[in-house]
PDB file of C-alpha atoms in Angstrom:
ATOM      1  CA  UNK J1014     -18.058   4.372  -7.430  1.00  0.00           C
ATOM      2  CA  UNK J1015     -14.379   4.439  -6.476  1.00  0.00           C
ATOM      3  CA  UNK J1016     -13.819   6.294  -3.180  1.00  0.00           C
ATOM      4  CA  UNK J1017     -11.617   9.390  -3.328  1.00  0.00           C
ATOM      5  CA  UNK J1018     -10.108  10.168   0.082  1.00  0.00           C
ATOM      6  CA  UNK J1019      -8.588  13.489   1.101  1.00  0.00           C
ATOM      7  CA  UNK J1020      -6.231  14.521   3.869  1.00  0.00           C
ATOM      8  CA  UNK J1021      -4.684  17.898   4.587  1.00  0.00           C
ATOM      9  CA  UNK J1022      -1.961  17.434   1.939  1.00  0.00           C
ATOM     10  CA  UNK J1023      -3.023  14.396  -0.087  1.00  0.00           C
ATOM     11  CA  UNK J1024      -5.682  13.032  -2.387  1.00  0.00           C
ATOM     12  CA  UNK J1025      -6.016   9.257  -2.514  1.00  0.00           C
ATOM     13  CA  UNK J1026      -7.584   8.458  -5.866  1.00  0.00           C
ATOM     14  CA  UNK J1027      -8.098   5.655  -8.322  1.00  0.00           C
ATOM     15  CA  UNK J1028      -5.139   4.801 -10.496  1.00  0.00           C
ATOM     16  CA  UNK J1029      -5.901   5.191 -14.191  1.00  0.00           C
ATOM     17  CA  UNK J1030      -4.043   4.351 -17.382  1.00  0.00           C
ATOM     18  CA  UNK J1031      -2.508   7.835 -17.619  1.00  0.00           C
ATOM     19  CA  UNK J1032      -0.688   7.062 -14.332  1.00  0.00           C
ATOM     20  CA  UNK J1033       1.153   4.127 -15.898  1.00  0.00           C
ATOM     21  CA  UNK J1034       4.455   5.963 -16.476  1.00  0.00           C
ATOM     22  CA  UNK J1035       4.739   7.206 -12.880  1.00  0.00           C
ATOM     23  CA  UNK J1036       3.749   3.791 -11.493  1.00  0.00           C
ATOM     24  CA  UNK J1037       6.404   2.171 -13.686  1.00  0.00           C
ATOM     25  CA  UNK J1038       8.969   4.653 -12.356  1.00  0.00           C
ATOM     26  CA  UNK J1039       7.952   3.917  -8.755  1.00  0.00           C
ATOM     27  CA  UNK J1040       7.839   0.130  -9.019  1.00  0.00           C
ATOM     28  CA  UNK J1041      11.037  -0.225 -11.005  1.00  0.00           C
ATOM     29  CA  UNK J1042      12.973   1.740  -8.359  1.00  0.00           C
ATOM     30  CA  UNK J1043      15.303  -0.508  -6.319  1.00  0.00           C
ATOM     31  CA  UNK J1044      14.959   1.668  -3.211  1.00  0.00           C
ATOM     32  CA  UNK J1045      11.143   1.445  -3.318  1.00  0.00           C
ATOM     33  CA  UNK J1046      11.201  -2.321  -3.880  1.00  0.00           C
ATOM     34  CA  UNK J1047      13.925  -3.139  -1.353  1.00  0.00           C
ATOM     35  CA  UNK J1048      11.316  -4.241   1.220  1.00  0.00           C
ATOM     36  CA  UNK J1049       8.299  -4.780  -1.016  1.00  0.00           C
ATOM     37  CA  UNK J1050       8.530  -8.437  -2.049  1.00  0.00           C
ATOM     38  CA  UNK J1051       7.948  -7.709  -5.725  1.00  0.00           C
ATOM     39  CA  UNK J1052      10.017  -7.944  -8.876  1.00  0.00           C
ATOM     40  CA  UNK J1053      10.602  -4.640 -10.664  1.00  0.00           C
ATOM     41  CA  UNK J1054       8.032  -3.670 -13.256  1.00  0.00           C
ATOM     42  CA  UNK J1055       9.554  -3.449 -16.713  1.00  0.00           C
ATOM     43  CA  UNK J1056       7.013  -2.084 -19.207  1.00  0.00           C
ATOM     44  CA  UNK J1057       4.123   0.317 -19.623  1.00  0.00           C
ATOM     45  CA  UNK J1058       1.963  -2.559 -20.925  1.00  0.00           C
ATOM     46  CA  UNK J1059       2.642  -4.522 -17.735  1.00  0.00           C
ATOM     47  CA  UNK J1060       1.635  -1.508 -15.612  1.00  0.00           C
ATOM     48  CA  UNK J1061      -1.534  -0.873 -17.641  1.00  0.00           C
ATOM     49  CA  UNK J1062      -2.567  -4.488 -17.010  1.00  0.00           C
ATOM     50  CA  UNK J1063      -1.865  -4.110 -13.293  1.00  0.00           C
ATOM     51  CA  UNK J1064      -4.019  -0.956 -13.185  1.00  0.00           C
ATOM     52  CA  UNK J1065      -6.825  -2.928 -14.890  1.00  0.00           C
ATOM     53  CA  UNK J1066      -6.349  -5.687 -12.308  1.00  0.00           C
ATOM     54  CA  UNK J1067      -6.712  -3.116  -9.501  1.00  0.00           C
ATOM     55  CA  UNK J1068     -10.026  -1.981 -11.022  1.00  0.00           C
ATOM     56  CA  UNK J1069     -11.161  -5.605 -11.188  1.00  0.00           C
ATOM     57  CA  UNK J1070     -10.208  -6.245  -7.569  1.00  0.00           C
ATOM     58  CA  UNK J1071     -12.227  -3.226  -6.492  1.00  0.00           C
ATOM     59  CA  UNK J1072     -15.215  -4.312  -8.571  1.00  0.00           C
ATOM     60  CA  UNK J1073     -15.023  -7.799  -7.023  1.00  0.00           C
ATOM     61  CA  UNK J1074     -14.605  -6.279  -3.526  1.00  0.00           C
ATOM     62  CA  UNK J1075     -11.383  -8.100  -2.694  1.00  0.00           C
ATOM     63  CA  UNK J1076      -8.915  -5.223  -2.917  1.00  0.00           C
ATOM     64  CA  UNK J1077      -8.552  -1.499  -3.425  1.00  0.00           C
ATOM     65  CA  UNK J1078      -5.502   0.488  -4.538  1.00  0.00           C
ATOM     66  CA  UNK J1079      -5.194   4.250  -4.482  1.00  0.00           C
ATOM     67  CA  UNK J1080      -2.629   6.526  -6.023  1.00  0.00           C
ATOM     68  CA  UNK J1081      -1.248   8.961  -3.445  1.00  0.00           C
ATOM     69  CA  UNK J1082      -1.354  12.398  -5.013  1.00  0.00           C
ATOM     70  CA  UNK J1083       0.090  15.596  -3.554  1.00  0.00           C
ATOM     71  CA  UNK J1084      -2.599  18.287  -3.511  1.00  0.00           C
ATOM     72  CA  UNK J1085       0.016  20.995  -3.991  1.00  0.00           C
ATOM     73  CA  UNK J1086       1.342  19.599  -7.290  1.00  0.00           C
ATOM     74  CA  UNK J1087      -1.288  17.032  -8.414  1.00  0.00           C
ATOM     75  CA  UNK J1088       1.519  14.485  -8.838  1.00  0.00           C
ATOM     76  CA  UNK J1089       1.453  10.834  -7.780  1.00  0.00           C
ATOM     77  CA  UNK J1090       4.053  10.165  -5.083  1.00  0.00           C
ATOM     78  CA  UNK J1091       3.181   6.538  -4.388  1.00  0.00           C
ATOM     79  CA  UNK J1092       0.404   4.031  -3.800  1.00  0.00           C
ATOM     80  CA  UNK J1093      -1.559   2.629  -0.892  1.00  0.00           C
ATOM     81  CA  UNK J1094      -4.052  -0.167  -0.769  1.00  0.00           C
ATOM     82  CA  UNK J1095      -6.023  -2.785   1.046  1.00  0.00           C
ATOM     83  CA  UNK J1096      -5.617  -6.313  -0.243  1.00  0.00           C
ATOM     84  CA  UNK J1097      -6.740  -9.745   0.898  1.00  0.00           C
ATOM     85  CA  UNK J1098      -9.938  -7.890   1.739  1.00  0.00           C
ATOM     86  CA  UNK J1099     -12.576 -10.221   3.165  1.00  0.00           C
ATOM     87  CA  UNK J1100     -16.093  -9.021   3.884  1.00  0.00           C
ATOM     88  CA  UNK J1101     -16.903 -12.369   5.472  1.00  0.00           C
ATOM     89  CA  UNK J1102     -14.029 -12.129   7.944  1.00  0.00           C
ATOM     90  CA  UNK J1103     -14.052  -8.294   8.188  1.00  0.00           C
ATOM     91  CA  UNK J1104     -10.334  -7.962   7.554  1.00  0.00           C
ATOM     92  CA  UNK J1105      -7.792  -6.686   5.047  1.00  0.00           C
ATOM     93  CA  UNK J1106      -4.045  -6.082   4.840  1.00  0.00           C
ATOM     94  CA  UNK J1107      -2.607  -2.665   4.106  1.00  0.00           C
ATOM     95  CA  UNK J1108       0.407  -1.898   1.933  1.00  0.00           C
ATOM     96  CA  UNK J1109       1.982   1.333   0.751  1.00  0.00           C
ATOM     97  CA  UNK J1110       4.962   2.594  -1.218  1.00  0.00           C
ATOM     98  CA  UNK J1111       6.274   6.100  -1.831  1.00  0.00           C
ATOM     99  CA  UNK J1112       9.039   7.502  -3.987  1.00  0.00           C
ATOM    100  CA  UNK J1113      12.219   7.912  -1.879  1.00  0.00           C
ATOM    101  CA  UNK J1114      12.216  11.706  -2.349  1.00  0.00           C
ATOM    102  CA  UNK J1115       8.928  11.765  -0.402  1.00  0.00           C
ATOM    103  CA  UNK J1116      10.097   9.652   2.535  1.00  0.00           C
ATOM    104  CA  UNK J1117      10.332  11.334   5.922  1.00  0.00           C
ATOM    105  CA  UNK J1118       7.676  13.984   5.232  1.00  0.00           C
ATOM    106  CA  UNK J1119       4.807  12.274   7.043  1.00  0.00           C
ATOM    107  CA  UNK J1120       2.950  11.453   3.811  1.00  0.00           C
ATOM    108  CA  UNK J1121       2.855   7.701   4.465  1.00  0.00           C
ATOM    109  CA  UNK J1122       1.542   8.244   7.982  1.00  0.00           C
ATOM    110  CA  UNK J1123      -1.125  10.639   6.684  1.00  0.00           C
ATOM    111  CA  UNK J1124      -2.231   8.217   3.958  1.00  0.00           C
ATOM    112  CA  UNK J1125      -2.190   5.115   6.176  1.00  0.00           C
ATOM    113  CA  UNK J1126      -4.207   6.890   8.872  1.00  0.00           C
ATOM    114  CA  UNK J1127      -6.853   7.895   6.312  1.00  0.00           C
ATOM    115  CA  UNK J1128      -7.101   4.384   4.830  1.00  0.00           C
ATOM    116  CA  UNK J1129      -7.404   2.885   8.320  1.00  0.00           C
ATOM    117  CA  UNK J1130     -10.318   5.222   9.088  1.00  0.00           C
ATOM    118  CA  UNK J1131     -11.939   4.366   5.766  1.00  0.00           C
ATOM    119  CA  UNK J1132     -11.485   0.631   6.361  1.00  0.00           C
ATOM    120  CA  UNK J1133     -13.047   0.686   9.802  1.00  0.00           C
ATOM    121  CA  UNK J1134     -15.768   3.282   9.208  1.00  0.00           C
ATOM    122  CA  UNK J1135     -16.834   2.648   5.606  1.00  0.00           C
ATOM    123  CA  UNK J1136     -15.884  -0.959   4.868  1.00  0.00           C
ATOM    124  CA  UNK J1137     -16.857  -2.380   8.248  1.00  0.00           C
ATOM    125  CA  UNK J1138     -13.462  -3.980   8.851  1.00  0.00           C
ATOM    126  CA  UNK J1139     -12.650  -5.202  12.339  1.00  0.00           C
ATOM    127  CA  UNK J1140      -8.965  -5.929  11.638  1.00  0.00           C
ATOM    128  CA  UNK J1141      -6.335  -4.358   9.413  1.00  0.00           C
ATOM    129  CA  UNK J1142      -3.069  -6.223   9.124  1.00  0.00           C
ATOM    130  CA  UNK J1143       0.345  -5.491   7.683  1.00  0.00           C
ATOM    131  CA  UNK J1144       3.273  -7.725   6.717  1.00  0.00           C
ATOM    132  CA  UNK J1145       6.614  -5.909   6.919  1.00  0.00           C
ATOM    133  CA  UNK J1146      10.173  -7.014   6.198  1.00  0.00           C
ATOM    134  CA  UNK J1147      12.016  -7.195   9.544  1.00  0.00           C
ATOM    135  CA  UNK J1148      14.664  -4.835   8.125  1.00  0.00           C
ATOM    136  CA  UNK J1149      12.078  -2.157   7.260  1.00  0.00           C
ATOM    137  CA  UNK J1150      12.391  -0.196  10.494  1.00  0.00           C
ATOM    138  CA  UNK J1151      10.687   2.937   9.107  1.00  0.00           C
ATOM    139  CA  UNK J1152       7.516   1.045   8.196  1.00  0.00           C
ATOM    140  CA  UNK J1153       7.468  -0.834  11.503  1.00  0.00           C
ATOM    141  CA  UNK J1154       7.852   2.458  13.377  1.00  0.00           C
ATOM    142  CA  UNK J1155       5.027   4.055  11.374  1.00  0.00           C
ATOM    143  CA  UNK J1156       2.635   1.180  12.085  1.00  0.00           C
ATOM    144  CA  UNK J1157       3.403   1.152  15.815  1.00  0.00           C
ATOM    145  CA  UNK J1158       2.953   4.942  15.927  1.00  0.00           C
ATOM    146  CA  UNK J1159      -0.518   4.484  14.411  1.00  0.00           C
ATOM    147  CA  UNK J1160      -1.501   1.886  16.999  1.00  0.00           C
ATOM    148  CA  UNK J1161      -0.635  -1.416  15.324  1.00  0.00           C
ATOM    149  CA  UNK J1162       0.591  -4.304  17.450  1.00  0.00           C
ATOM    150  CA  UNK J1163       3.321  -6.696  16.369  1.00  0.00           C
ATOM    151  CA  UNK J1164       1.895 -10.221  16.456  1.00  0.00           C
ATOM    152  CA  UNK J1165       4.962 -12.191  15.467  1.00  0.00           C
ATOM    153  CA  UNK J1166       7.608 -12.977  12.878  1.00  0.00           C
ATOM    154  CA  UNK J1167       7.195 -15.200   9.832  1.00  0.00           C
ATOM    155  CA  UNK J1168      10.489 -16.858   8.881  1.00  0.00           C
ATOM    156  CA  UNK J1169      11.577 -16.693   5.224  1.00  0.00           C
ATOM    157  CA  UNK J1170       8.086 -15.466   4.357  1.00  0.00           C
ATOM    158  CA  UNK J1171       8.816 -13.168   1.408  1.00  0.00           C
ATOM    159  CA  UNK J1172      11.423 -13.096  -1.314  1.00  0.00           C
ATOM    160  CA  UNK J1173      13.102 -10.064  -2.840  1.00  0.00           C
ATOM    161  CA  UNK J1174      15.568 -10.649  -5.664  1.00  0.00           C
ATOM    162  CA  UNK J1175      15.361 -14.396  -4.965  1.00  0.00           C
ATOM    163  CA  UNK J1176      16.520 -13.906  -1.373  1.00  0.00           C
ATOM    164  CA  UNK J1177      14.205 -15.019   1.473  1.00  0.00           C
ATOM    165  CA  UNK J1178      13.368 -12.484   4.175  1.00  0.00           C
ATOM    166  CA  UNK J1179      11.675 -12.750   7.529  1.00  0.00           C
ATOM    167  CA  UNK J1180       8.638 -10.521   7.990  1.00  0.00           C
ATOM    168  CA  UNK J1181       6.852  -9.145  11.002  1.00  0.00           C
ATOM    169  CA  UNK J1182       3.067  -9.333  11.155  1.00  0.00           C
ATOM    170  CA  UNK J1183       1.179  -6.358  12.594  1.00  0.00           C
ATOM    171  CA  UNK J1184      -2.490  -5.795  13.276  1.00  0.00           C
ATOM    172  CA  UNK J1185      -4.826  -3.016  14.298  1.00  0.00           C
ATOM    173  CA  UNK J1186      -8.245  -3.904  15.654  1.00  0.00           C
ATOM    174  CA  UNK J1187     -11.239  -1.598  15.460  1.00  0.00           C
TER     175      UNK J1187
END
């Protein structure tokens, strides 16, 4: 059973095929992808396959991806997930992306905080990590605010638009 998580303003729920159009809009947006390390999505069929892959990752217990939905409007404003999830090593990495019009409202912080709690309390994780482009000051600030510690910098670790970027590695221990 896929876990639905709620905060004061958000519902974190499973992404389904009917979400494909909004996910395409989000992950074809240059502003969203600027620090994401992913090529833009280009078709509904591609997104539907990705949503199926998310379901498979959850079933196999190696990843989980939620849609971030505003309670007030029942609209998806982004995604959040745990990937590289290892039961054996009790760790996972967190990632998140929101539409630019929802930046600066505290939604990412609210969603990340809830997923952290879920990871530690329900999944038995001992470590949650994050890999962030050095230039992504907003994400770095959010993680530090929530208690993450910067562990170091990985040189030319991720590519965006065929350009290598350095990334900072963060962790939060239970």
